[in-house]
Each structure stands twice: as structure tokens, then as C-alpha cells.
Amino acid sequence: MTQDTHQKSLPVGKLPLEHLRSLLTRLPGRDPRLVIGPQIGEDAAVIDMGDRYLVVSTDPITFATDHIGQYAVHVNANDVAALGARPLWFFVVLLLPEGGTTPELVETIMADVQRTCDEVGITLGGGHTEITQGLDRPILVGQMLGEVAPTRLVRKNRIAIGDHILLTRGVAIEGTAILAREKSERLRERLDAHLLARAERFLADPGISVVSAALAAAGAGEVVHAMHDPTEGGLVTGLFELVAPSGLGLRVVREQISVFPETDAICAALALDPLKLIASGALLIAVAPAGTDSVLKAVHAAGVPVSIIGEVRPSGEGITIVASGSAEPLSPPDRDEIARAFESD
């Protein structure tokens, strides 16, 4: 009698939350200078360098094919800035497809990386380039390093019951830009050309960087208890990751969550949920109630729209969303909506 050893393949996207949690619990003891190491809800590591903390993030660009250099710089800089640190040095691994790589393609991608670094005030420190087998498009993996004074680090374990949850700009900027560019032929049949043209420009306007908003909020002082930029899995996953280190609950109000009209239209056309669509360009901020006004003013002064969407609740209440006065529990998505959109082709 033979045993069936076939296992179901995991879907495209992040590892399931419980699987990732299991992997992280098996890691060995760590260097005591590692202030923040691998854990659910944290997108960057923090290393104690004495008079300052070194903050390190790494993220790949896998869904987009256009302007991947710009995406890579911004999403990695966002993770560093969400801890209150200033991103300073960028390293890049560029994997290129066999048979489809030209010198012009490489130069275009690297020019995109350098231009974006210049815009954010980041130095390109090095990396690796390679033409490799098994790829149908370029894959770019970035690593960002930044610094912050130990007293200015924004840690999620400081989040407290009653904190207000703020959201900058709205959702879902990155997902909207990717879908408008990568699914343009399919969307042209259903949507207005002017709306699609605006959506295609989302990478630059309103843009996916949260660095200015994060540093402005952090500058308001210790009233900022946590920050997190929702990326893969959208706002819903971002909410879970925001409170994961503390184990607390959340209550958010659907009507207070800003969703761009272009996002709504594209998601409706593709039968996607905008709250579960990759959302770089937005920032979640947990603020002590007494400091909410000062943080709102600081972020507005940086030229970034921001609003209150909910509050931190006891862990026993879980994570809920109120829509039309009725509260329902939220569940993290198994995968980002953008993965569904690409898989459906």
C-alpha cells in the first residue's frame, strides 16, 4: 500500500499567516543587539549600533513589469520610514530573463532606480545583476538601510487600547497603478479612457512613497505609538499587521476609509475588493488620543491628506469593521486581490 505524498501547492502571494508564524517560532536565539527581528507585523529589522539604530528592510517587486525600479525604492524606503527612521542607502538585486534582456532594458531599470533614489535623498550602495533561467519578466529585490536615534524609534509594541487609527491618502494606490498598466487591454473595454489614464499615473500622482508622511508623524513626538504601510494584502492585512506585535484588537469604520474613485472603478470591473488590494502609498498611524490633533496637523503640513478611520480595542474584541452601523469581523485575505487578477488570465 502506497502513501499519497502529494500536497496542495500554496497560492501566489504571501505565505499564509499561520504558516509564517510557525516558521518564525523555529528560529534560533538572536544577537542581543537585534532590537527588532523577524516577527509577524514587522517589515524591517532594527540593529543597535550604539548611538543610533540601523533599520534594514528588504522587499521584491514581482507583479509589476513597468517602473520596477521606482516601486522597489519606494516600498523599501516606506518600511524603514514607518519605524521613524530616515532611509539612506539602497542595495538592489536585479534578476533578468534569459532570452528577453537587452542593454536598453537594463539601462532603463537602473535609471529608474537611480532617479527615484535621487528624489528621496537615498544613496545607491551596490547590489547584484544577473540574467537567469526560468523567468518571464525582470524581478527586482531591494534592500534599504536607514538610521534613527534610539529614542525616536516607533515600535508597534507601544500601541495601546484607545489609540486612534489614522490613514493617509487612501487605498489602493499601488494596486490601482499596477492593474491600470498591466490589465489595460481588459479594462479599456469597460472603463473610461480618462479614468484609466489617471490610474496609470498613480505611481507618480499621488505616488506610493509614505516617507514624508511617516517622518512628519514621527516628528510629532511620543504620541505616535505605531506606524505601518499596508502593502500586499491591502488595508485589511495591514490592519492585522499593525496590531500583531501587541495582540490587541481594532475597530474601523468603512465609511471613513478613503478609496480612490479610480480604485473603486477598476476593482468593480475586475470583481476585486479594494480593501484587500496591495496598497503602498497609504500609511496607518496609531496615535494616543491626546496627540491626534498634533499628528493630523503635522501630516497635513507635509502636504498629505489624513483622516481617522478607527481605534484600538481590547484583544477580546478582535478586528472588526463597521459598515452602515453594523459591525462584522474582518479576516485577513489568503492572498492579495492582485494575485487573483493575474491568476484569472
mmCIF file of C-alpha atoms in Angstrom:
data_model
loop_
_atom_site.group_PDB
_atom_site.id
_atom_site.type_symbol
_atom_site.label_atom_id
_atom_site.label_comp_id
_atom_site.label_asym_id
_atom_site.label_seq_id
_atom_site.Cartn_x
_atom_site.Cartn_y
_atom_site.Cartn_z
ATOM 1 C CA MET A 1 0.000 0.000 0.000
ATOM 2 C CA THR A 2 1.499 3.328 -1.029
ATOM 3 C CA GLN A 3 1.002 6.610 0.769
ATOM 4 C CA ASP A 4 -0.093 9.644 -1.213
ATOM 5 C CA THR A 5 2.663 12.206 -0.656
ATOM 6 C CA HIS A 6 1.194 14.861 -2.922
ATOM 7 C CA GLN A 7 0.492 18.129 -1.115
ATOM 8 C CA LYS A 8 -1.576 21.043 -2.230
ATOM 9 C CA SER A 9 0.520 23.858 -3.640
ATOM 10 C CA LEU A 10 0.383 27.213 -1.901
ATOM 11 C CA PRO A 11 -1.215 30.060 -3.881
ATOM 12 C CA VAL A 12 0.638 33.037 -5.324
ATOM 13 C CA GLY A 13 1.311 35.736 -2.723
ATOM 14 C CA LYS A 14 2.496 35.892 0.859
ATOM 15 C CA LEU A 15 2.804 32.716 2.881
ATOM 16 C CA PRO A 16 -0.344 32.052 4.917
ATOM 17 C CA LEU A 17 -0.125 33.849 8.263
ATOM 18 C CA GLU A 18 -0.125 30.741 10.450
ATOM 19 C CA HIS A 19 2.473 29.011 8.263
ATOM 20 C CA LEU A 20 4.767 32.030 8.517
ATOM 21 C CA ARG A 21 4.190 32.249 12.277
ATOM 22 C CA SER A 22 5.197 28.590 12.604
ATOM 23 C CA LEU A 23 8.398 29.167 10.628
ATOM 24 C CA LEU A 24 9.384 32.160 12.736
ATOM 25 C CA THR A 25 8.901 30.319 16.035
ATOM 26 C CA ARG A 26 11.572 27.797 14.965
ATOM 27 C CA LEU A 27 14.292 30.388 14.557
ATOM 28 C CA PRO A 28 17.241 30.111 16.962
ATOM 29 C CA GLY A 29 18.194 32.684 19.590
ATOM 30 C CA ARG A 30 19.339 36.028 18.295
ATOM 31 C CA ASP A 31 22.114 38.535 18.810
ATOM 32 C CA PRO A 32 21.094 40.834 21.698
ATOM 33 C CA ARG A 33 21.789 43.867 19.513
ATOM 34 C CA LEU A 34 18.895 42.853 17.254
ATOM 35 C CA VAL A 35 16.240 45.160 18.701
ATOM 36 C CA ILE A 36 13.525 44.084 16.261
ATOM 37 C CA GLY A 37 13.955 40.783 14.472
ATOM 38 C CA PRO A 38 11.753 38.571 12.295
ATOM 39 C CA GLN A 39 8.165 38.600 13.531
ATOM 40 C CA ILE A 40 4.623 38.967 12.235
ATOM 41 C CA GLY A 41 3.745 42.604 11.673
ATOM 42 C CA GLU A 42 7.301 43.914 11.331
ATOM 43 C CA ASP A 43 8.652 44.783 7.872
ATOM 44 C CA ALA A 44 12.124 45.910 8.925
ATOM 45 C CA ALA A 45 14.853 44.806 11.322
ATOM 46 C CA VAL A 46 16.454 47.138 13.847
ATOM 47 C CA ILE A 47 20.063 46.729 14.979
ATOM 48 C CA ASP A 48 21.614 48.604 17.922
ATOM 49 C CA MET A 49 24.748 50.382 16.692
ATOM 50 C CA GLY A 50 25.392 52.319 19.901
ATOM 51 C CA ASP A 51 24.411 55.948 19.484
ATOM 52 C CA ARG A 52 21.924 55.072 16.718
ATOM 53 C CA TYR A 53 19.787 52.236 15.406
ATOM 54 C CA LEU A 54 20.327 50.787 11.941
ATOM 55 C CA VAL A 55 16.983 49.932 10.294
ATOM 56 C CA VAL A 56 17.001 47.388 7.442
ATOM 57 C CA SER A 57 14.188 46.318 5.115
ATOM 58 C CA THR A 58 14.035 44.087 2.057
ATOM 59 C CA ASP A 59 11.238 43.615 -0.468
ATOM 60 C CA PRO A 60 10.913 42.300 -4.031
ATOM 61 C CA ILE A 61 8.916 43.645 -6.952
ATOM 62 C CA THR A 62 7.207 40.702 -8.634
ATOM 63 C CA PHE A 63 3.819 41.744 -10.080
ATOM 64 C CA ALA A 64 4.751 44.971 -11.871
ATOM 65 C CA THR A 65 6.814 44.998 -15.067
ATOM 66 C CA ASP A 66 6.828 48.763 -15.671
ATOM 67 C CA HIS A 67 8.883 51.148 -13.482
ATOM 68 C CA ILE A 68 10.015 48.330 -11.198
ATOM 69 C CA GLY A 69 12.981 50.428 -10.060
ATOM 70 C CA GLN A 70 10.663 53.121 -8.773
ATOM 71 C CA TYR A 71 8.462 50.591 -6.989
ATOM 72 C CA ALA A 72 11.456 48.908 -5.345
ATOM 73 C CA VAL A 73 12.985 52.078 -3.934
ATOM 74 C CA HIS A 74 9.710 53.383 -2.552
ATOM 75 C CA VAL A 75 8.359 50.194 -0.949
ATOM 76 C CA ASN A 76 11.645 49.553 0.839
ATOM 77 C CA ALA A 77 12.026 53.183 1.924
ATOM 78 C CA ASN A 78 8.462 53.081 3.266
ATOM 79 C CA ASP A 79 9.251 50.145 5.551
ATOM 80 C CA VAL A 80 12.216 51.993 7.034
ATOM 81 C CA ALA A 81 10.329 55.270 7.466
ATOM 82 C CA ALA A 82 7.400 53.502 9.179
ATOM 83 C CA LEU A 83 9.737 52.919 12.133
ATOM 84 C CA GLY A 84 10.532 56.617 12.335
ATOM 85 C CA ALA A 85 13.898 56.198 10.579
ATOM 86 C CA ARG A 86 15.235 58.102 7.592
ATOM 87 C CA PRO A 87 16.070 55.819 4.630
ATOM 88 C CA LEU A 88 19.638 56.435 3.456
ATOM 89 C CA TRP A 89 21.204 53.562 1.492
ATOM 90 C CA PHE A 90 19.705 51.247 -1.129
ATOM 91 C CA PHE A 91 21.000 47.936 -2.483
ATOM 92 C CA VAL A 92 19.423 46.122 -5.408
ATOM 93 C CA VAL A 93 19.412 42.594 -6.863
ATOM 94 C CA LEU A 94 18.225 42.612 -10.467
ATOM 95 C CA LEU A 95 17.296 39.230 -11.962
ATOM 96 C CA LEU A 96 16.698 39.368 -15.701
ATOM 97 C CA PRO A 97 15.038 36.826 -18.021
ATOM 98 C CA GLU A 98 17.089 34.693 -20.351
ATOM 99 C CA GLY A 99 16.377 35.493 -23.970
ATOM 100 C CA GLY A 100 14.465 38.716 -23.373
ATOM 101 C CA THR A 101 17.042 41.045 -21.883
ATOM 102 C CA THR A 102 18.568 43.887 -23.883
ATOM 103 C CA PRO A 103 21.105 46.504 -22.801
ATOM 104 C CA GLU A 104 18.346 49.104 -23.161
ATOM 105 C CA LEU A 105 16.109 47.223 -20.693
ATOM 106 C CA VAL A 106 18.862 47.070 -18.075
ATOM 107 C CA GLU A 107 19.730 50.738 -18.527
ATOM 108 C CA THR A 108 16.063 51.753 -18.250
ATOM 109 C CA ILE A 109 15.573 49.848 -14.992
ATOM 110 C CA MET A 110 18.761 51.142 -13.400
ATOM 111 C CA ALA A 111 17.997 54.716 -14.482
ATOM 112 C CA ASP A 112 14.592 54.319 -12.813
ATOM 113 C CA VAL A 113 16.292 53.153 -9.597
ATOM 114 C CA GLN A 114 18.802 55.992 -9.594
ATOM 115 C CA ARG A 115 16.257 58.690 -10.403
ATOM 116 C CA THR A 116 13.983 57.565 -7.566
ATOM 117 C CA CYS A 117 16.899 57.378 -5.117
ATOM 118 C CA ASP A 118 17.824 60.945 -6.039
ATOM 119 C CA GLU A 119 14.253 62.123 -5.461
ATOM 120 C CA VAL A 120 14.087 60.620 -1.955
ATOM 121 C CA GLY A 121 17.652 61.555 -0.968
ATOM 122 C CA ILE A 122 18.970 57.984 -0.919
ATOM 123 C CA THR A 123 22.403 56.720 -1.968
ATOM 124 C CA LEU A 124 22.597 53.623 -4.168
ATOM 125 C CA GLY A 125 25.156 51.459 -2.378
ATOM 126 C CA GLY A 126 25.506 48.405 -4.626
ATOM 127 C CA GLY A 127 23.904 45.053 -5.337
ATOM 128 C CA HIS A 128 23.939 42.340 -7.987
ATOM 129 C CA THR A 129 22.724 41.876 -11.574
ATOM 130 C CA GLU A 130 22.165 38.563 -13.327
ATOM 131 C CA ILE A 131 20.485 37.046 -16.373
ATOM 132 C CA THR A 132 18.932 33.835 -15.106
ATOM 133 C CA GLN A 133 16.816 30.916 -16.251
ATOM 134 C CA GLY A 134 13.146 30.376 -15.521
ATOM 135 C CA LEU A 135 11.946 33.994 -15.559
ATOM 136 C CA ASP A 136 9.407 35.538 -17.915
ATOM 137 C CA ARG A 137 9.994 39.098 -16.644
ATOM 138 C CA PRO A 138 12.553 41.051 -14.612
ATOM 139 C CA ILE A 139 12.476 40.561 -10.837
ATOM 140 C CA LEU A 140 13.967 43.264 -8.643
ATOM 141 C CA VAL A 141 14.775 42.696 -4.959
ATOM 142 C CA GLY A 142 15.667 45.766 -2.947
ATOM 143 C CA GLN A 143 17.233 46.325 0.453
ATOM 144 C CA MET A 144 17.060 49.662 2.245
ATOM 145 C CA LEU A 145 19.121 50.828 5.214
ATOM 146 C CA GLY A 146 18.317 53.816 7.385
ATOM 147 C CA GLU A 147 19.088 55.335 10.762
ATOM 148 C CA VAL A 148 17.142 56.594 13.745
ATOM 149 C CA ALA A 149 18.046 57.789 17.229
ATOM 150 C CA PRO A 150 17.096 55.104 19.809
ATOM 151 C CA THR A 151 14.668 57.490 21.490
ATOM 152 C CA ARG A 152 12.867 58.188 18.190
ATOM 153 C CA LEU A 153 12.201 54.593 17.131
ATOM 154 C CA VAL A 154 8.469 53.971 16.566
ATOM 155 C CA ARG A 155 7.679 50.453 17.813
ATOM 156 C CA LYS A 156 4.387 48.614 17.393
ATOM 157 C CA ASN A 157 4.565 47.156 20.894
ATOM 158 C CA ARG A 158 3.729 50.627 22.250
ATOM 159 C CA ILE A 159 0.257 50.594 20.742
ATOM 160 C CA ALA A 160 -2.467 50.918 23.392
ATOM 161 C CA ILE A 161 -6.211 50.468 23.798
ATOM 162 C CA GLY A 162 -7.988 53.673 22.831
ATOM 163 C CA ASP A 163 -5.350 54.810 20.320
ATOM 164 C CA HIS A 164 -6.823 56.439 17.236
ATOM 165 C CA ILE A 165 -6.032 54.823 13.875
ATOM 166 C CA LEU A 166 -5.192 57.299 11.126
ATOM 167 C CA LEU A 167 -4.952 56.559 7.405
ATOM 168 C CA THR A 168 -3.072 58.783 4.964
ATOM 169 C CA ARG A 169 -4.306 59.387 1.417
ATOM 170 C CA GLY A 170 -6.439 56.299 0.818
ATOM 171 C CA VAL A 171 -6.411 52.901 -0.871
ATOM 172 C CA ALA A 172 -5.198 51.327 -3.023
ATOM 173 C CA ILE A 173 -2.612 53.420 -4.882
ATOM 174 C CA GLU A 174 -0.076 50.756 -5.858
ATOM 175 C CA GLY A 175 -2.633 48.133 -6.826
ATOM 176 C CA THR A 176 -4.532 50.636 -8.928
ATOM 177 C CA ALA A 177 -1.393 51.681 -10.798
ATOM 178 C CA ILE A 178 -0.344 48.085 -11.461
ATOM 179 C CA LEU A 179 -3.765 46.960 -12.673
ATOM 180 C CA ALA A 180 -4.235 50.016 -14.888
ATOM 181 C CA ARG A 181 -0.874 49.361 -16.563
ATOM 182 C CA GLU A 182 -0.813 45.547 -16.648
ATOM 183 C CA LYS A 183 -4.513 44.960 -17.404
ATOM 184 C CA SER A 184 -5.084 47.926 -19.698
ATOM 185 C CA GLU A 185 -6.452 45.926 -22.647
ATOM 186 C CA ARG A 186 -9.038 44.197 -20.497
ATOM 187 C CA LEU A 187 -10.027 47.390 -18.692
ATOM 188 C CA ARG A 188 -10.332 49.559 -21.823
ATOM 189 C CA GLU A 189 -13.400 47.545 -22.791
ATOM 190 C CA ARG A 190 -15.195 48.542 -19.563
ATOM 191 C CA LEU A 191 -13.848 51.853 -18.280
ATOM 192 C CA ASP A 192 -13.455 55.434 -19.429
ATOM 193 C CA ALA A 193 -10.099 56.154 -21.057
ATOM 194 C CA HIS A 194 -9.535 59.281 -18.951
ATOM 195 C CA LEU A 195 -10.100 57.342 -15.720
ATOM 196 C CA LEU A 196 -7.607 54.699 -16.817
ATOM 197 C CA ALA A 197 -5.062 57.355 -17.788
ATOM 198 C CA ARG A 198 -5.316 58.866 -14.293
ATOM 199 C CA ALA A 199 -4.949 55.425 -12.712
ATOM 200 C CA GLU A 200 -1.843 54.680 -14.780
ATOM 201 C CA ARG A 201 -0.242 57.818 -13.306
ATOM 202 C CA PHE A 202 -0.905 56.770 -9.691
ATOM 203 C CA LEU A 203 2.706 55.661 -9.296
ATOM 204 C CA ALA A 204 3.714 59.319 -9.559
ATOM 205 C CA ASP A 205 0.465 61.083 -8.596
ATOM 206 C CA PRO A 206 -0.442 60.663 -5.756
ATOM 207 C CA GLY A 207 2.617 58.380 -5.596
ATOM 208 C CA ILE A 208 3.478 55.392 -3.418
ATOM 209 C CA SER A 209 6.024 56.979 -1.073
ATOM 210 C CA VAL A 210 4.973 57.443 2.565
ATOM 211 C CA VAL A 211 8.362 58.734 3.726
ATOM 212 C CA SER A 212 7.335 62.374 4.157
ATOM 213 C CA ALA A 213 4.125 61.434 5.989
ATOM 214 C CA ALA A 214 5.892 58.949 8.278
ATOM 215 C CA LEU A 215 8.702 61.317 9.207
ATOM 216 C CA ALA A 216 6.230 64.164 9.778
ATOM 217 C CA ALA A 217 4.112 61.972 12.070
ATOM 218 C CA ALA A 218 7.144 60.663 13.952
ATOM 219 C CA GLY A 219 8.292 64.246 14.439
ATOM 220 C CA ALA A 220 5.139 64.945 16.451
ATOM 221 C CA GLY A 221 6.704 63.009 19.345
ATOM 222 C CA GLU A 222 5.952 60.019 21.545
ATOM 223 C CA VAL A 223 2.208 60.307 20.932
ATOM 224 C CA VAL A 224 2.778 58.183 17.812
ATOM 225 C CA HIS A 225 2.681 54.609 19.090
ATOM 226 C CA ALA A 226 2.911 52.662 15.827
ATOM 227 C CA MET A 227 3.055 53.087 12.057
ATOM 228 C CA HIS A 228 2.619 50.577 9.258
ATOM 229 C CA ASP A 229 2.361 50.836 5.485
ATOM 230 C CA PRO A 230 -0.217 48.373 4.118
ATOM 231 C CA THR A 231 1.233 46.569 1.115
ATOM 232 C CA GLU A 232 0.414 43.049 -0.064
ATOM 233 C CA GLY A 233 -2.989 42.013 1.215
ATOM 234 C CA GLY A 234 -4.099 45.629 1.221
ATOM 235 C CA LEU A 235 -5.540 47.653 4.061
ATOM 236 C CA VAL A 236 -7.117 44.595 5.699
ATOM 237 C CA THR A 237 -3.805 42.744 6.025
ATOM 238 C CA GLY A 238 -2.145 45.998 7.081
ATOM 239 C CA LEU A 239 -4.579 46.366 9.965
ATOM 240 C CA PHE A 240 -3.792 42.869 11.202
ATOM 241 C CA GLU A 241 -0.051 43.513 10.901
ATOM 242 C CA LEU A 242 -0.348 46.828 12.743
ATOM 243 C CA VAL A 243 -1.588 45.165 15.939
ATOM 244 C CA ALA A 244 0.088 41.755 15.549
ATOM 245 C CA PRO A 245 3.045 42.546 17.875
ATOM 246 C CA SER A 246 0.686 43.773 20.626
ATOM 247 C CA GLY A 247 -2.109 41.234 20.160
ATOM 248 C CA LEU A 248 -4.749 43.952 20.528
ATOM 249 C CA GLY A 249 -7.954 44.407 18.542
ATOM 250 C CA LEU A 250 -9.186 47.120 16.187
ATOM 251 C CA ARG A 251 -12.460 48.674 15.149
ATOM 252 C CA VAL A 252 -12.534 50.618 11.892
ATOM 253 C CA VAL A 253 -15.405 52.354 10.135
ATOM 254 C CA ARG A 254 -15.838 51.556 6.426
ATOM 255 C CA GLU A 255 -17.339 54.940 5.576
ATOM 256 C CA GLN A 256 -14.249 56.708 6.955
ATOM 257 C CA ILE A 257 -11.833 54.737 4.754
ATOM 258 C CA SER A 258 -10.951 56.731 1.653
ATOM 259 C CA VAL A 259 -10.979 54.637 -1.524
ATOM 260 C CA PHE A 260 -9.911 56.394 -4.712
ATOM 261 C CA PRO A 261 -12.658 56.534 -7.376
ATOM 262 C CA GLU A 262 -10.245 55.024 -9.891
ATOM 263 C CA THR A 263 -9.599 52.133 -7.497
ATOM 264 C CA ASP A 264 -13.299 51.566 -6.970
ATOM 265 C CA ALA A 265 -13.962 51.516 -10.710
ATOM 266 C CA ILE A 266 -11.100 49.157 -11.562
ATOM 267 C CA CYS A 267 -11.922 46.803 -8.700
ATOM 268 C CA ALA A 268 -15.586 46.728 -9.725
ATOM 269 C CA ALA A 269 -14.625 45.920 -13.313
ATOM 270 C CA LEU A 270 -12.368 43.058 -12.204
ATOM 271 C CA ALA A 271 -14.562 41.879 -9.278
ATOM 272 C CA LEU A 272 -11.897 42.683 -6.676
ATOM 273 C CA ASP A 273 -12.104 44.021 -3.115
ATOM 274 C CA PRO A 274 -10.280 47.393 -2.900
ATOM 275 C CA LEU A 275 -9.567 46.880 0.829
ATOM 276 C CA LYS A 276 -7.564 43.732 0.031
ATOM 277 C CA LEU A 277 -5.575 45.185 -2.869
ATOM 278 C CA ILE A 278 -1.861 45.979 -2.495
ATOM 279 C CA ALA A 279 -1.867 49.461 -1.000
ATOM 280 C CA SER A 280 1.598 51.049 -0.946
ATOM 281 C CA GLY A 281 1.162 54.811 -0.787
ATOM 282 C CA ALA A 282 -1.034 54.714 2.325
ATOM 283 C CA LEU A 283 0.182 54.800 5.927
ATOM 284 C CA LEU A 284 -1.543 53.561 9.069
ATOM 285 C CA ILE A 285 -0.694 55.516 12.219
ATOM 286 C CA ALA A 286 -1.711 54.611 15.788
ATOM 287 C CA VAL A 287 -1.816 57.736 17.948
ATOM 288 C CA ALA A 288 -2.603 58.425 21.586
ATOM 289 C CA PRO A 289 -5.914 60.347 21.626
ATOM 290 C CA ALA A 290 -4.330 63.393 23.265
ATOM 291 C CA GLY A 291 -1.877 63.688 20.369
ATOM 292 C CA THR A 292 -4.243 63.069 17.462
ATOM 293 C CA ASP A 293 -4.699 66.740 16.561
ATOM 294 C CA SER A 294 -0.952 67.416 16.552
ATOM 295 C CA VAL A 295 -0.264 64.425 14.306
ATOM 296 C CA LEU A 296 -3.082 65.346 11.921
ATOM 297 C CA LYS A 297 -1.643 68.863 11.651
ATOM 298 C CA ALA A 298 1.914 67.602 11.127
ATOM 299 C CA VAL A 299 0.916 65.216 8.332
ATOM 300 C CA HIS A 300 -1.322 67.810 6.675
ATOM 301 C CA ALA A 301 1.582 70.281 6.851
ATOM 302 C CA ALA A 302 3.654 67.759 4.872
ATOM 303 C CA GLY A 303 1.031 68.005 2.118
ATOM 304 C CA VAL A 304 -0.515 64.585 2.764
ATOM 305 C CA PRO A 305 -4.259 64.016 3.336
ATOM 306 C CA VAL A 306 -5.006 62.045 6.515
ATOM 307 C CA SER A 307 -8.112 61.020 8.447
ATOM 308 C CA ILE A 308 -9.207 58.983 11.471
ATOM 309 C CA ILE A 309 -10.648 55.590 10.485
ATOM 310 C CA GLY A 310 -10.970 53.769 13.815
ATOM 311 C CA GLU A 311 -9.453 52.920 17.181
ATOM 312 C CA VAL A 312 -7.544 50.222 19.032
ATOM 313 C CA ARG A 313 -9.729 47.886 21.093
ATOM 314 C CA PRO A 314 -9.097 45.096 23.631
ATOM 315 C CA SER A 315 -7.827 41.840 22.159
ATOM 316 C CA GLY A 316 -11.065 40.046 23.023
ATOM 317 C CA GLU A 317 -12.985 42.205 20.567
ATOM 318 C CA GLY A 318 -10.847 41.094 17.636
ATOM 319 C CA ILE A 319 -10.564 43.163 14.458
ATOM 320 C CA THR A 320 -13.900 44.438 13.197
ATOM 321 C CA ILE A 321 -15.218 46.774 10.538
ATOM 322 C CA VAL A 322 -18.369 48.843 10.951
ATOM 323 C CA ALA A 323 -20.383 49.444 7.791
ATOM 324 C CA SER A 324 -23.746 51.236 7.813
ATOM 325 C CA GLY A 325 -23.754 50.952 11.595
ATOM 326 C CA SER A 326 -23.282 47.183 11.647
ATOM 327 C CA ALA A 327 -20.046 45.617 12.916
ATOM 328 C CA GLU A 328 -18.586 42.497 11.313
ATOM 329 C CA PRO A 329 -15.325 40.646 11.988
ATOM 330 C CA LEU A 330 -12.509 41.116 9.492
ATOM 331 C CA SER A 331 -10.411 38.195 8.297
ATOM 332 C CA PRO A 332 -7.018 38.541 6.609
ATOM 333 C CA PRO A 333 -7.147 37.532 2.936
ATOM 334 C CA ASP A 334 -5.455 34.328 1.823
ATOM 335 C CA ARG A 335 -3.750 36.342 -0.900
ATOM 336 C CA ASP A 336 -3.736 39.794 -2.373
ATOM 337 C CA GLU A 337 -6.502 40.649 -4.816
ATOM 338 C CA ILE A 338 -3.879 41.470 -7.424
ATOM 339 C CA ALA A 339 -2.773 37.828 -7.383
ATOM 340 C CA ARG A 340 -6.362 36.820 -8.174
ATOM 341 C CA ALA A 341 -6.442 39.317 -11.024
ATOM 342 C CA PHE A 342 -3.278 37.911 -12.593
ATOM 343 C CA GLU A 343 -4.286 34.300 -11.977
ATOM 344 C CA SER A 344 -7.616 34.783 -13.752
ATOM 345 C CA ASP A 345 -5.966 35.399 -17.121
#
